[in-house]
Short mmCIF file of C-alpha atoms and ligand atoms in Angstrom, two decimals:
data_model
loop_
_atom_site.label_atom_id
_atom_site.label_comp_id
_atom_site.label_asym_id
_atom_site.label_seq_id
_atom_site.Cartn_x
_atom_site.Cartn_y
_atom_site.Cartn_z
CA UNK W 122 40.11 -96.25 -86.48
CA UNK W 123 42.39 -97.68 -89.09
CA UNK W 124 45.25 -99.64 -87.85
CA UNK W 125 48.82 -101.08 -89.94
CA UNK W 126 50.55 -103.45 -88.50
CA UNK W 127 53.77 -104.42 -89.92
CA UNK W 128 53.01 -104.57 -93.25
CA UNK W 129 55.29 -105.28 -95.76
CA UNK W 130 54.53 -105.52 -99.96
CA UNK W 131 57.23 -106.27 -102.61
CA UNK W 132 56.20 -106.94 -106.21
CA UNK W 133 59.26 -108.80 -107.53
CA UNK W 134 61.98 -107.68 -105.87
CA UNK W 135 61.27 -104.45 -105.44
CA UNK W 136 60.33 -103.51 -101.70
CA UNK W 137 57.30 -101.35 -101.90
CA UNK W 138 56.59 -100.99 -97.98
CA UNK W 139 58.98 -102.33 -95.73
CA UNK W 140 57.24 -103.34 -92.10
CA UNK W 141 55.12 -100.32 -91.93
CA UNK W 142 52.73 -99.71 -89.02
CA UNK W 143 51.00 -96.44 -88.09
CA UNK W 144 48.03 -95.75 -86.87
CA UNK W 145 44.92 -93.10 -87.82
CA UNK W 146 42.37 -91.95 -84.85
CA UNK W 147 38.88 -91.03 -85.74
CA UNK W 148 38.03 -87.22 -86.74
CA UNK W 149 41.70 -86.82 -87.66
CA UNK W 150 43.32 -85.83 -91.35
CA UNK W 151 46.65 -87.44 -91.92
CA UNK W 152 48.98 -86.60 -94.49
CA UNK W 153 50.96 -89.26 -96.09
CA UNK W 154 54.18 -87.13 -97.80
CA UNK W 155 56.86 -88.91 -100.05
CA UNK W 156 58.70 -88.44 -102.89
CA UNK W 157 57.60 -90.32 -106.15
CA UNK W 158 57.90 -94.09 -105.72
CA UNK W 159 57.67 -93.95 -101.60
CA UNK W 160 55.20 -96.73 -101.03
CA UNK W 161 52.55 -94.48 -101.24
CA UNK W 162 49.98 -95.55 -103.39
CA UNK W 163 51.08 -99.11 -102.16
CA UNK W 164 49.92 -98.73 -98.83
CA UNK W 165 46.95 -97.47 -99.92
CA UNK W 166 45.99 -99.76 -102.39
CA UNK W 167 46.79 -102.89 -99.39
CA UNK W 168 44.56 -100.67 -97.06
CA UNK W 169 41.66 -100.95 -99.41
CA UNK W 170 42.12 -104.38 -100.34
CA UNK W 171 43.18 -104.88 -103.60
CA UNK W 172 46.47 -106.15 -103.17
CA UNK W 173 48.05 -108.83 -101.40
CA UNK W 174 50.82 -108.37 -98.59
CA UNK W 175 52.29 -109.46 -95.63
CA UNK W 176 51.07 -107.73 -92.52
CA UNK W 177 47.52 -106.67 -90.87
CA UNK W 178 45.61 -103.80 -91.18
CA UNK W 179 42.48 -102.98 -89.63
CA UNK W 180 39.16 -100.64 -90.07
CA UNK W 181 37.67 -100.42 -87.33
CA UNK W 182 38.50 -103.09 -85.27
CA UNK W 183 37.54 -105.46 -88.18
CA UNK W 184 40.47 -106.80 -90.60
CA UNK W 185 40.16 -104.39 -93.44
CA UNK W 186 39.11 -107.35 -96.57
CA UNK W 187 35.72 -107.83 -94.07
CA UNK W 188 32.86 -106.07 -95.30
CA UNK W 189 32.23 -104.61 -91.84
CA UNK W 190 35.42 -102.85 -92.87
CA UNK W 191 34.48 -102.43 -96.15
CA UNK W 192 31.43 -100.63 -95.10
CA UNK W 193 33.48 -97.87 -93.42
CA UNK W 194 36.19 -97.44 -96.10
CA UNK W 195 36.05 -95.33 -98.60
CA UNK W 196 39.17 -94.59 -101.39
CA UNK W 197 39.52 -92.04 -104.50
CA UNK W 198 42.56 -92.99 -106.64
CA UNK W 199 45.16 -91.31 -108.13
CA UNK W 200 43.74 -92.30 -111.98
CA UNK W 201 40.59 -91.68 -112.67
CA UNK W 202 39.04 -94.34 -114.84
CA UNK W 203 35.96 -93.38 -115.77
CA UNK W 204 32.85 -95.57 -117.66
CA UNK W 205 32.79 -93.69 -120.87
CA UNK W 206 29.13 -94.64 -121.48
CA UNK W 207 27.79 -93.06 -118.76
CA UNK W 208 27.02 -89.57 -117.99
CA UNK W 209 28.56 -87.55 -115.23
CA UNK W 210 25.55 -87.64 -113.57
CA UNK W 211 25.30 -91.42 -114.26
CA UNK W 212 28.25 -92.47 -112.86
CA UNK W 213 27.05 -91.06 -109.28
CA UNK W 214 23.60 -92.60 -109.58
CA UNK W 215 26.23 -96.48 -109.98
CA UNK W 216 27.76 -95.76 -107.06
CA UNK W 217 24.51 -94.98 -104.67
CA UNK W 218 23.19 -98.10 -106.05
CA UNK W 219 26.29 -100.04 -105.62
CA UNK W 220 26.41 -98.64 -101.92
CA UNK W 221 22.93 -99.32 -101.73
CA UNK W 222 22.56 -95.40 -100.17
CA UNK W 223 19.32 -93.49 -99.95
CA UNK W 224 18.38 -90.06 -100.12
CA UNK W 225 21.67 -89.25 -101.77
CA UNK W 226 20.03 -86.79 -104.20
CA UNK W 227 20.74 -83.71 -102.45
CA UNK W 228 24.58 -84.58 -101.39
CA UNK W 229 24.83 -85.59 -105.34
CA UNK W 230 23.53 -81.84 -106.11
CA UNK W 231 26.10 -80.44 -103.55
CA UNK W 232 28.94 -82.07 -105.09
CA UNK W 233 28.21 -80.98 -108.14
CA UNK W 234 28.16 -77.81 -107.55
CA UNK W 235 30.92 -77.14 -105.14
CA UNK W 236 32.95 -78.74 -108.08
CA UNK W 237 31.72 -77.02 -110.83
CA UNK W 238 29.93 -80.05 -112.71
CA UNK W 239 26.08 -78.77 -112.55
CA UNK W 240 26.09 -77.56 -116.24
CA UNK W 241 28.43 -80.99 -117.36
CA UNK W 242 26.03 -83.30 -116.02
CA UNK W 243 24.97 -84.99 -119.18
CA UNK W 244 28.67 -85.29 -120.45
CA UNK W 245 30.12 -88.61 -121.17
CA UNK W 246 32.87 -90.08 -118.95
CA UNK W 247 35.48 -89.73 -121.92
CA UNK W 248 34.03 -85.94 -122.92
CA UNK W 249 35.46 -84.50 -119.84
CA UNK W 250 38.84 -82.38 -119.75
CA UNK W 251 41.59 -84.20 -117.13
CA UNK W 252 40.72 -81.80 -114.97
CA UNK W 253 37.04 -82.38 -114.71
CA UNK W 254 37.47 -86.39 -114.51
CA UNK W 255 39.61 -85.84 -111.64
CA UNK W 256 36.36 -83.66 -110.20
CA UNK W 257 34.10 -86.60 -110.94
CA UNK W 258 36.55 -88.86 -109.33
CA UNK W 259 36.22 -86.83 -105.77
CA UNK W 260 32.68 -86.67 -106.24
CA UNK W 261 32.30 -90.53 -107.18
CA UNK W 262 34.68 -91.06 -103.52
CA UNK W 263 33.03 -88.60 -101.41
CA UNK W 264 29.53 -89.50 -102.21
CA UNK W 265 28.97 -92.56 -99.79
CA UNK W 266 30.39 -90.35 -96.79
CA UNK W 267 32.49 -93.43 -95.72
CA UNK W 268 34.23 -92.89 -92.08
CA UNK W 269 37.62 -93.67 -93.60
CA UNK W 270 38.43 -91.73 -96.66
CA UNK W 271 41.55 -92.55 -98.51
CA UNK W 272 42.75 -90.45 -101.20
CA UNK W 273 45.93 -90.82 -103.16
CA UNK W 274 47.10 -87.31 -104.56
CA UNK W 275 43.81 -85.80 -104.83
CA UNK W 276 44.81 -82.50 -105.75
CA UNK W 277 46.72 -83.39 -109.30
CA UNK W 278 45.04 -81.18 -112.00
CA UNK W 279 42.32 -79.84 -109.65
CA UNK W 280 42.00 -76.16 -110.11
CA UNK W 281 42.26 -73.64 -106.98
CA UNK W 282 38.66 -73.68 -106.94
CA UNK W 283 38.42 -77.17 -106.55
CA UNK W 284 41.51 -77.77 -104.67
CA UNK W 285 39.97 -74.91 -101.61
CA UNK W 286 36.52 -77.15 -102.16
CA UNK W 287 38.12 -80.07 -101.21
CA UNK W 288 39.93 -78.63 -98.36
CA UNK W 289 36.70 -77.34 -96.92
CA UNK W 290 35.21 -81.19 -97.25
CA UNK W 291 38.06 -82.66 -95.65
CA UNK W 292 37.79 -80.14 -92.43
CA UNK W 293 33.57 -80.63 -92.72
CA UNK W 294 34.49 -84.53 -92.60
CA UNK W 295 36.59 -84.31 -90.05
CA UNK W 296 34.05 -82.15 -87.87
CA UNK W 297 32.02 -85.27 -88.21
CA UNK W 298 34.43 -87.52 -86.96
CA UNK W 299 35.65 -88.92 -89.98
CA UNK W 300 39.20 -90.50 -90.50
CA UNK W 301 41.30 -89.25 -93.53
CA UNK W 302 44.48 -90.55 -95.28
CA UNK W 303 45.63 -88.04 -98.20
CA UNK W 304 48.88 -89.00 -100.21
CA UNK W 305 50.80 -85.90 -102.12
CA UNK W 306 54.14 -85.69 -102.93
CA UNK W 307 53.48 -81.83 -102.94
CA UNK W 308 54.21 -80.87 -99.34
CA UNK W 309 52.69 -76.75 -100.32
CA UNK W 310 49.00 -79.12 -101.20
CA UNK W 311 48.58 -79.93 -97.73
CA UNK W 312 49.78 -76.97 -95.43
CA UNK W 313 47.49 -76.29 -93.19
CA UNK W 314 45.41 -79.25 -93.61
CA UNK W 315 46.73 -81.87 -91.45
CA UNK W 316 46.51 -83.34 -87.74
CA UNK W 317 49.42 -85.90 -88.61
CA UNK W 318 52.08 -86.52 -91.32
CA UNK W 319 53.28 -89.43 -91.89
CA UNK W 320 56.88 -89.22 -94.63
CA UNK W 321 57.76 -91.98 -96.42
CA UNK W 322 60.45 -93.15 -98.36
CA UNK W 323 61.87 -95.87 -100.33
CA UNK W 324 59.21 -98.36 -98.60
CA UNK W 325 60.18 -97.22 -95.05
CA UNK W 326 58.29 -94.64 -92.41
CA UNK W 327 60.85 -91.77 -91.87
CA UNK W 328 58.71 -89.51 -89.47
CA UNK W 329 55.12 -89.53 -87.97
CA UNK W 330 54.06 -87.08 -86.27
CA UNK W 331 51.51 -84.52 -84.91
CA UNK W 332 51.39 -80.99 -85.71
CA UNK W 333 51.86 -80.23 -81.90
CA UNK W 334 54.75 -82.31 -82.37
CA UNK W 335 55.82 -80.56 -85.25
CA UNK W 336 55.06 -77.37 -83.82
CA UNK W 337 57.31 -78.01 -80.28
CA UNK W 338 60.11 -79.22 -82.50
CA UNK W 339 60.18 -75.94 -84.23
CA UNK W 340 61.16 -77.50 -87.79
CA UNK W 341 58.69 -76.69 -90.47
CA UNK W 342 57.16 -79.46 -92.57
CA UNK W 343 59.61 -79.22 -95.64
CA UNK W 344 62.60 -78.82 -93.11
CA UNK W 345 61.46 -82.51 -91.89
CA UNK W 346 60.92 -83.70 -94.91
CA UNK W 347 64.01 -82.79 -96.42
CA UNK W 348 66.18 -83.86 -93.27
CA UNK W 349 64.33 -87.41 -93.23
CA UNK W 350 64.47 -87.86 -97.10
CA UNK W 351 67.68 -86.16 -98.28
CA UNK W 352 70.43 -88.22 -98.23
CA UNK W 353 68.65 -91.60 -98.23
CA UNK W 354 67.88 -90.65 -101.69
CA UNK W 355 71.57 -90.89 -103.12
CA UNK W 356 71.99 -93.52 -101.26
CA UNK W 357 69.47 -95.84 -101.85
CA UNK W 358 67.98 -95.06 -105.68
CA UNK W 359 64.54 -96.07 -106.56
CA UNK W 360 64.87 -99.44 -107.48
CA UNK W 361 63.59 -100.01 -110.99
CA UNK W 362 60.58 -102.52 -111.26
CA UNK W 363 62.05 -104.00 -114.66
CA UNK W 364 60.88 -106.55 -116.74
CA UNK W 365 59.50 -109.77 -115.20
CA UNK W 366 59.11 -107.85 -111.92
CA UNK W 367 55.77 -106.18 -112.81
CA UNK W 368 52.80 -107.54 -110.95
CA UNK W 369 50.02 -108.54 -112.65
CA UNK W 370 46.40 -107.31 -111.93
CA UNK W 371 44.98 -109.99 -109.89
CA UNK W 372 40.95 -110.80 -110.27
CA UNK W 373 39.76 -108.28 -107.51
CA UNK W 374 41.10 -105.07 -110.06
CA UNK W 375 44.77 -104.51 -108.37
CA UNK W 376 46.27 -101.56 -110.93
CA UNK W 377 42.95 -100.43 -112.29
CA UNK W 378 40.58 -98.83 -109.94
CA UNK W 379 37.84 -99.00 -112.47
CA UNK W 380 37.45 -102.88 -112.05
CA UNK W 381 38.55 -102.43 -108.29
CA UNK W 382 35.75 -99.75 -107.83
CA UNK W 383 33.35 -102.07 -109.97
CA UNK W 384 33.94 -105.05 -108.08
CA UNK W 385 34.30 -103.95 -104.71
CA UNK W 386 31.11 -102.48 -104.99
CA UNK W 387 29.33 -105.61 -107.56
CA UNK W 388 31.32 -107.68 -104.70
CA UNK W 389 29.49 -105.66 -101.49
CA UNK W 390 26.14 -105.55 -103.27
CA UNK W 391 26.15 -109.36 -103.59
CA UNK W 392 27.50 -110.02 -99.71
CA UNK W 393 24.83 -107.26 -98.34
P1 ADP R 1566 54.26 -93.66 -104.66
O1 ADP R 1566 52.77 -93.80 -104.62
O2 ADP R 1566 54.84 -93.15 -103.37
O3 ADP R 1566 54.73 -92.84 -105.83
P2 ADP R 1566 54.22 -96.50 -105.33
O4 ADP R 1566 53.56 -97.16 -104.19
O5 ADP R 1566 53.42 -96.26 -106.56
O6 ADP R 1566 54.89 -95.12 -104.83
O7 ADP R 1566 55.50 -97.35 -105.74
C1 ADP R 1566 56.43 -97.85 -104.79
C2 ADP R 1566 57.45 -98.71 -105.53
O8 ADP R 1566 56.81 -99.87 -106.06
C3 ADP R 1566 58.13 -98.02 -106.71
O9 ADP R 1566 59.47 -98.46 -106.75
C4 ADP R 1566 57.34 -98.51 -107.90
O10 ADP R 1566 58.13 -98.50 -109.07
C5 ADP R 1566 56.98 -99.92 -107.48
N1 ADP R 1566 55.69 -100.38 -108.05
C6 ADP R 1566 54.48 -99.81 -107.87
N2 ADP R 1566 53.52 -100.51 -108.49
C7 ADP R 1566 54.13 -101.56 -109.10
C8 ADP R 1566 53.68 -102.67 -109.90
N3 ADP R 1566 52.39 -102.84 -110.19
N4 ADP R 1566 54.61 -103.54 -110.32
C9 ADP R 1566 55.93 -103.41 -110.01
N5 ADP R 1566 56.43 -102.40 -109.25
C10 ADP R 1566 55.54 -101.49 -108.80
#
């Protein structure tokens, strides 16, 4: 369903991903574990589109800038960046009309009430708490039901409530068939959740594999990823991205998922 192949990003000279390729089958959750400054958010941020790299990845058979791939992916960001002049319930009704999706009433109402915003409707973007613009955030990435979800450390400042809500959508989405990529650096935020883990490090791919896989090896999750990642660490320390080696936000958003968000979707409406 979503397919990397070799794909490499550096912004300066810092390697980001180094010649990654996995791949993701439909009706699967993967689990994309690293340490802080992996690749991480890199490789998602290439998978949706907004960056530029060396490499191929597809969606569905289609190369993933298409909009036939664009169609089926779906991404909530680490940051949430929220419009602070529209309401919570606002911000919901921009993205069915930016997805052009009909009869989303009812899946709005669900969302808000699995994650606690019914009564906070009417709030402002910038009146929320962290906590509840992270909330918003799902809801704003889990309202067009895309078939590939990806979600870059979705659980930071969710409370349990939220954090078992989301669980329970990930397993309902993956009932339906639906592919999902979730990055955490919190190996305890994922536990029983995934059908694959994928561990990076430093740019590279230092494991992938099934829980069956897993599971016949008879290591635990955090005994792989501490035998793939320890070590490597001393010996290769993050490279710092220094001055002059920060990339600059190209036109189609890259760093700010508010204008990526806006113009993916300004960008779909107009090619529809
Ligand atoms: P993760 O999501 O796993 O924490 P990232 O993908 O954010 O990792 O970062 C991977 C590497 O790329 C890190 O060394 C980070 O400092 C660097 N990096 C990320 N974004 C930028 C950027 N916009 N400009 C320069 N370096 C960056």
């Amino acid at each position: 369903m979503l397919k990397v192949s070799h794909v490499t990003k550096k912004y300066g000279k810092v390697m980001a991903c180094d010649d990654l390729s996995f791949q993701l089958d439909p009706g699967s959750v993967t689990v994309l574990l690293g340490p802080n400054g992996a690749g991480k958010s890199t490789i998602m941020k290439s998978i949706i589109g907004f960056l530029r790299y060396d490499g191929e990845i597809t969606v569905g058979g289609f190369p993933n800038k298409t909009t036939d791939a664009r169609r089926l992916l779906g991404y909530i960001p680490e940051m949430p960046s929220l419009y602070p002049n529209l309401t919570v319930s606002e911000h919901l009704d921009f993205i069915a009309r930016a997805y052009k999706l009909k009869d989303y009433k009812a899946r709005k109402e669900e969302l808000f009430r699995r994650f606690e915003l019914t009564d906070k409707q009417k709030k402002f973007g910038d009146e929320l708490s962290k906590g509840m613009q992270q909330k918003l955030n799902i809801c704003l990435g889990l309202l067009p039901e895309p078939k590939v979800l990806l979600l870059d450390e979705p659980m930071i400042g969710l409370d349990p409530h939220a954090i078992k809500e989301l669980k329970l959508l990930l397993e309902e989405m993956r009932a339906q068939g639906r592919t999902m990529l979730v990055s955490t650096h919190i190996i305890d935020s994922v536990d029983m959740l995934w059908d694959r883990t994928i561990i990076m490090d430093h740019g590279s791919i230092r494991a992938n594999v099934t829980r069956e896989e897993l599971e016949r090896d008879g290591r635990t999750l955090e005994q792989l990823f501490f035998d793939v990642t320890e070590g490597s660490a001393s010996c290769q320390p993050e490279e710092d991205s220094g001055e002059g080696s920060r990339e600059e936000s190209k036109g189609s958003g890259e760093g700010s998922w508010k204008g990526s968000r806006e113009d993916k979707a300004l960008q779909e409406e107009h090619e529809k």
